[in-house]
mmCIF file of C-alpha atoms in Angstrom:
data_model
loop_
_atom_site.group_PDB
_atom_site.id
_atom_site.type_symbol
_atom_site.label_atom_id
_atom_site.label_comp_id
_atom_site.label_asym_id
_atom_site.label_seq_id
_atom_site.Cartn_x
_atom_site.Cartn_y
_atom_site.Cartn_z
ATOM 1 C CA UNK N 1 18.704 -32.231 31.348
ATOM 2 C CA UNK N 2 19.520 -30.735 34.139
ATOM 3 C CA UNK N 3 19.474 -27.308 35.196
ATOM 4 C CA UNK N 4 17.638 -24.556 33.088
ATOM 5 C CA UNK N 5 18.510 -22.954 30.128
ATOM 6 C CA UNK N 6 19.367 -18.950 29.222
ATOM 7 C CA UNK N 7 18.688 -17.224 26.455
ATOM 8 C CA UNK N 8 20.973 -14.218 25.118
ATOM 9 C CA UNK N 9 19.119 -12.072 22.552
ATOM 10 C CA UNK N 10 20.791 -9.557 20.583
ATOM 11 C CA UNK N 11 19.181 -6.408 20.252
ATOM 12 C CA UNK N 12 22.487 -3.444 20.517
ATOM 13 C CA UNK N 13 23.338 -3.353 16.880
ATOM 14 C CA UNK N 14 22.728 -0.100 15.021
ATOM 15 C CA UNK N 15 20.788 -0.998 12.089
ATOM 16 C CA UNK N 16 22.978 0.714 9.653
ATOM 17 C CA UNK N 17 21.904 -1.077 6.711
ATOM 18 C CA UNK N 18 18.491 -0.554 7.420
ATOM 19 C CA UNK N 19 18.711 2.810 6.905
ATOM 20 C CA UNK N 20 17.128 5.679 8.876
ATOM 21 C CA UNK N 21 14.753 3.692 11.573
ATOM 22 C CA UNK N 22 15.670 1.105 13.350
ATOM 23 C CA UNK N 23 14.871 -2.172 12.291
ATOM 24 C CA UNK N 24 13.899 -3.958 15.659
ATOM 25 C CA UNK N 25 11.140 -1.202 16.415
ATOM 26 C CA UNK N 26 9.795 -2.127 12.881
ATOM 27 C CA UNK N 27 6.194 -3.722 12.971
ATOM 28 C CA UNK N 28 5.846 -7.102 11.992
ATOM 29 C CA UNK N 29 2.577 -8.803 12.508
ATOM 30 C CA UNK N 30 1.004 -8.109 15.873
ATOM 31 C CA UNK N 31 3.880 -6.848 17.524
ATOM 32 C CA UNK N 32 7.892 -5.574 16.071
ATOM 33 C CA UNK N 33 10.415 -7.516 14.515
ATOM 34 C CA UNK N 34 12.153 -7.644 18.461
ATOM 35 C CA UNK N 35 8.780 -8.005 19.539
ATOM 36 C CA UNK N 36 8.027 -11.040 17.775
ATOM 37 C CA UNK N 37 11.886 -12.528 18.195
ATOM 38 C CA UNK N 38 11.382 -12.469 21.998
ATOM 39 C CA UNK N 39 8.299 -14.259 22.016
ATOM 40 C CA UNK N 40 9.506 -16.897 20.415
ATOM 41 C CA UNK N 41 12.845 -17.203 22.289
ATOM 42 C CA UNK N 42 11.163 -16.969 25.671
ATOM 43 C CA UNK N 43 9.639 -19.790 25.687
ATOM 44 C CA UNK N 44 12.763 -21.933 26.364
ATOM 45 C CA UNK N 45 14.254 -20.377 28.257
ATOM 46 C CA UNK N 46 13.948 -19.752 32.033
ATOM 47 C CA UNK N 47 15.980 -16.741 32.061
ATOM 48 C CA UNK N 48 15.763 -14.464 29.078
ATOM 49 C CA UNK N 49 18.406 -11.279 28.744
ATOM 50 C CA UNK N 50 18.393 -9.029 25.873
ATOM 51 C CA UNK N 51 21.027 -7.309 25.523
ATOM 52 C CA UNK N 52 20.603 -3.678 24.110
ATOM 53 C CA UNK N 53 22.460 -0.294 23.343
ATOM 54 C CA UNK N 54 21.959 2.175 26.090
ATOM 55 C CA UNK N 55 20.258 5.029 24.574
ATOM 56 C CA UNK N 56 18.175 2.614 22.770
ATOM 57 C CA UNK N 57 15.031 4.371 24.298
ATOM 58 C CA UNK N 58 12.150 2.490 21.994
ATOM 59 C CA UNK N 59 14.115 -0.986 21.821
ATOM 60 C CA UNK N 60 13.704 -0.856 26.050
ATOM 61 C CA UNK N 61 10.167 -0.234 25.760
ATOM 62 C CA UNK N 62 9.519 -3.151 23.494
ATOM 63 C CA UNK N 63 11.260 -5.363 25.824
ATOM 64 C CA UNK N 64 9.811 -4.304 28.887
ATOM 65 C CA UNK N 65 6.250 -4.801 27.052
ATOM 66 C CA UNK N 66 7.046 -8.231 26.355
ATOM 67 C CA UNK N 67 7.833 -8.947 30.201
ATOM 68 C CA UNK N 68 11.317 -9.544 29.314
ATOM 69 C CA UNK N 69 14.931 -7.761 30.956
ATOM 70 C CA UNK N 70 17.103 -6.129 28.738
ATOM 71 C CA UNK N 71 20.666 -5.357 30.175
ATOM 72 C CA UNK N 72 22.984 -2.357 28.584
ATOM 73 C CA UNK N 73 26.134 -3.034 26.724
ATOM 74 C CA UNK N 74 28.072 0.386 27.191
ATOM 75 C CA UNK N 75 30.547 -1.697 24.731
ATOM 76 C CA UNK N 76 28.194 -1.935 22.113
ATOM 77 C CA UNK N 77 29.906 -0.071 19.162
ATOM 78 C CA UNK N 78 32.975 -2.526 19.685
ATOM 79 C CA UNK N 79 31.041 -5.752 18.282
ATOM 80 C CA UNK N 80 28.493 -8.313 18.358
ATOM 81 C CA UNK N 81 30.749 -9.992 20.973
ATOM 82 C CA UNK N 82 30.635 -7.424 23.491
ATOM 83 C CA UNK N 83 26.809 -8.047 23.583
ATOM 84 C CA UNK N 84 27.238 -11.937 23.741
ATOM 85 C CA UNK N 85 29.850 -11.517 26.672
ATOM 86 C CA UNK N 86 27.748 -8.486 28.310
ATOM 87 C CA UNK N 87 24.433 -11.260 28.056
ATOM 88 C CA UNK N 88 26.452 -14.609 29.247
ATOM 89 C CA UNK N 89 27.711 -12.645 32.393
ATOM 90 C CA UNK N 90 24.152 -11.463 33.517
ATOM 91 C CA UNK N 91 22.676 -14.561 33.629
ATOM 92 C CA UNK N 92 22.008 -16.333 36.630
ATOM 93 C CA UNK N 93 24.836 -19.526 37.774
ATOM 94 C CA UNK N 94 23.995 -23.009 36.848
ATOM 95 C CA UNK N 95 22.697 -22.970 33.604
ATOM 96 C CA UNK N 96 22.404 -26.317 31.817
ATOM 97 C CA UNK N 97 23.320 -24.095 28.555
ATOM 98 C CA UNK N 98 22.844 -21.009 26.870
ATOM 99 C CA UNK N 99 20.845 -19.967 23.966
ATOM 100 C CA UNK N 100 22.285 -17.644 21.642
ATOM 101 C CA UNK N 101 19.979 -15.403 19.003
ATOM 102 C CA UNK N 102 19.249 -12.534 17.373
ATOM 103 C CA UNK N 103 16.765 -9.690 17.847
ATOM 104 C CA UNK N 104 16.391 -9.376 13.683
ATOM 105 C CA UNK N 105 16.022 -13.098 13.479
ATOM 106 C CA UNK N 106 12.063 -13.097 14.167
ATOM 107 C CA UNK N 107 11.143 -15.616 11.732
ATOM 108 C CA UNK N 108 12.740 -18.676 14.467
ATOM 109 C CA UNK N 109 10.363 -20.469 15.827
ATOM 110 C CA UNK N 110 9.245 -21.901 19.638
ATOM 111 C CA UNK N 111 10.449 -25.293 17.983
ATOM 112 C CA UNK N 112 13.726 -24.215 16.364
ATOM 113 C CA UNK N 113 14.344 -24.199 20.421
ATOM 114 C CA UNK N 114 12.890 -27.026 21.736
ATOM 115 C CA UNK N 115 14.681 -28.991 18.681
ATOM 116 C CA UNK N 116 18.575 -27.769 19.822
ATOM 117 C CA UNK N 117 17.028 -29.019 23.124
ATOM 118 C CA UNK N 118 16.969 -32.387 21.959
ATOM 119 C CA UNK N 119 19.647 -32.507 20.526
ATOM 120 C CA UNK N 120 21.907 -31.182 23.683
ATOM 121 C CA UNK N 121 19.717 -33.638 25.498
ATOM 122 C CA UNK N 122 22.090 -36.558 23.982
ATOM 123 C CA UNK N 123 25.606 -34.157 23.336
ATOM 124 C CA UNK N 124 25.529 -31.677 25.764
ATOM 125 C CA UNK N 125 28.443 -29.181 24.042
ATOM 126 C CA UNK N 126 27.206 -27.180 21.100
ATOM 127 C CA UNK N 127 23.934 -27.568 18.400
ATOM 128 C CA UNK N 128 23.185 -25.874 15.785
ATOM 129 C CA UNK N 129 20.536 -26.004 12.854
ATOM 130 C CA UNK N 130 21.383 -26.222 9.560
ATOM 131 C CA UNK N 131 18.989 -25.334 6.453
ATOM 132 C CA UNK N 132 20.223 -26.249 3.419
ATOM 133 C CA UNK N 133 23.345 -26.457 3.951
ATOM 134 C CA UNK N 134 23.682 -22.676 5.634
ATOM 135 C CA UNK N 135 24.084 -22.678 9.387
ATOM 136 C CA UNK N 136 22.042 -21.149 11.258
ATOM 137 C CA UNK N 137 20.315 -19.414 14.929
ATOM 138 C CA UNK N 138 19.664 -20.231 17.267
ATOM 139 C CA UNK N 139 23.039 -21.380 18.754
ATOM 140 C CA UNK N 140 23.211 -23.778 22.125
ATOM 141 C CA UNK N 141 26.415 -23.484 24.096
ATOM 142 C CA UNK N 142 26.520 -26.356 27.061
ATOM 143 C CA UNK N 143 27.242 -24.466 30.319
ATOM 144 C CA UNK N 144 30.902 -25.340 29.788
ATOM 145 C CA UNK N 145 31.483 -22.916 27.183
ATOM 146 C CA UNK N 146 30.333 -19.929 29.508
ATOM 147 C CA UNK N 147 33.387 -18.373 30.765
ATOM 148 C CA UNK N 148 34.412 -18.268 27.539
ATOM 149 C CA UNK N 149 31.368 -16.653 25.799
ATOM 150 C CA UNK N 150 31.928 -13.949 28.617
ATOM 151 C CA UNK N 151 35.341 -13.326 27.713
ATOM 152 C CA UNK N 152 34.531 -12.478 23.947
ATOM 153 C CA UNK N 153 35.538 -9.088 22.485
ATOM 154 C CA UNK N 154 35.840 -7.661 18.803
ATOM 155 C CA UNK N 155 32.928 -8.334 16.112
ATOM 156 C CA UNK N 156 32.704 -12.089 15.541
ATOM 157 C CA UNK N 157 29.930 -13.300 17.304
ATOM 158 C CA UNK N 158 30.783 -16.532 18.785
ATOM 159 C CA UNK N 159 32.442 -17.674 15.647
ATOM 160 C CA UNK N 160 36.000 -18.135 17.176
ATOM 161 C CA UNK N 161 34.658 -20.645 19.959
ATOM 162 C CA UNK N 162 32.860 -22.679 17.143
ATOM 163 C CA UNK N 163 35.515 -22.878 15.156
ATOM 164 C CA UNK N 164 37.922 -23.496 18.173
ATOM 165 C CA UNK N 165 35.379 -26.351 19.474
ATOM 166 C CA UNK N 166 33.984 -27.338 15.850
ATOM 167 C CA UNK N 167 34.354 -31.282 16.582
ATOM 168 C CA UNK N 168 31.895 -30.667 19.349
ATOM 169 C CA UNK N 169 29.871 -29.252 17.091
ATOM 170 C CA UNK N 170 26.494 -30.886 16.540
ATOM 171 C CA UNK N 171 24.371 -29.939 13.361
ATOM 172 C CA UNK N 172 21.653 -30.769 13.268
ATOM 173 C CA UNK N 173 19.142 -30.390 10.007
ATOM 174 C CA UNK N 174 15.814 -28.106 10.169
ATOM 175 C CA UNK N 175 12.807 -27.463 7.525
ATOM 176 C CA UNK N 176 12.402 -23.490 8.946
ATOM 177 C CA UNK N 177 13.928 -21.129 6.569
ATOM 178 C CA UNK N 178 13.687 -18.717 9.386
ATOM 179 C CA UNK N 179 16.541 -20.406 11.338
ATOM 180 C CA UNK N 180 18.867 -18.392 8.592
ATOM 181 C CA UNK N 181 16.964 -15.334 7.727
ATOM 182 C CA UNK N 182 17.439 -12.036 9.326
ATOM 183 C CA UNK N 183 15.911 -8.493 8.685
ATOM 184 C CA UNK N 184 19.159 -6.409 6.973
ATOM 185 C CA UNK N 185 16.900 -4.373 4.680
ATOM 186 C CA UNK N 186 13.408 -3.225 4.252
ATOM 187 C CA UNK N 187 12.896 -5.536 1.833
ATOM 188 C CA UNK N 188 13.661 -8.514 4.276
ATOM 189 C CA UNK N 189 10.114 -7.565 5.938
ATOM 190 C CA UNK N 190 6.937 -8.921 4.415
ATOM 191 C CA UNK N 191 4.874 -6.686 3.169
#
């Protein structure tokens, strides 16, 4: 594969669900729920953004612990695809593709990467696991689909492209439940 591969890791959302704390900061093993998310993601990728609110004073600290950048999305409140386009356009030019995750999603693992890697290896356009039959994160974009991912507005993610590009689509199947589970609730945490 050539060139190396970016990782955008969403971290601006406000955790309304959650409650009164925010969910990211929340401890989960040795480290946070972001904490642990970014460890896993950084791995595989050579350039790692996360992408956060601005006056998201405790979510900073946790990246700049990990060794990470985090980058400010003064668009935040306007969607999830703000933060996706805000990510794309502050990573560095020729990417081989783009990892796209999220920063309640800590239950992914180093591999759940270095499997879409394979995959794009041989398709080069978009992968994506699938466990039991429910899509899920993280998402590879070939570099192709970049000036599109840094055009996105409103609250759908990167839904629109994948549907727009769904025969380029590759699903692949996965054995991590983690690859669709994300922390809405307390109750998503272990305990």
């Amino acid at each position: 594969m050539d060139g190396p591969f970016g990782v955008v890791l969403l971290a601006a959302g406000l955790s309304a669900r959650y409650g009164d704390k925010d969910k990211l900061c929340e401890p989960l093993g040795n480290s946070t729920v972001l904490g642990q998310a970014i460890d896993h993601a950084k791995a595989h990728g050579s350039e790692l953004v996360v992408v956060c609110r601005p006056d998201a004073d405790a979510v900073h600290a946790i990246v700049a612990r990990s060794g990470a950048r985090w980058v400010a999305n003064p668009s935040y409140a306007d969607g999830m695809s703000t933060s996706i386009a805000c990510g794309v356009s502050h990573l560095g030019a020729n990417m081989a593709g783009i990892f796209v995750c999220l920063g309640d999603m800590p239950f992914l693992e180093p591999d759940d990467f270095a499997d879409c890697k394979v995959h794009f290896a041989s398709w080069r356009d978009i992968c994506r696991p699938v466990f039991h039959g429910q899509q899920g994160h993280p998402v590879l974009f070939g570099s192709q689909y970049r000036d599109e991912l840094a055009l996105l507005s409103g609250d759908h993610g990167a839904k629109n492209i994948i549907a727009h590009y769904r025969n380029e689509l590759r699903l692949f199947p996965t054995s991590n439940p983690g690859t669709v589970r994300d922390i809405d609730m307390p109750a998503d945490l272990p305990h």
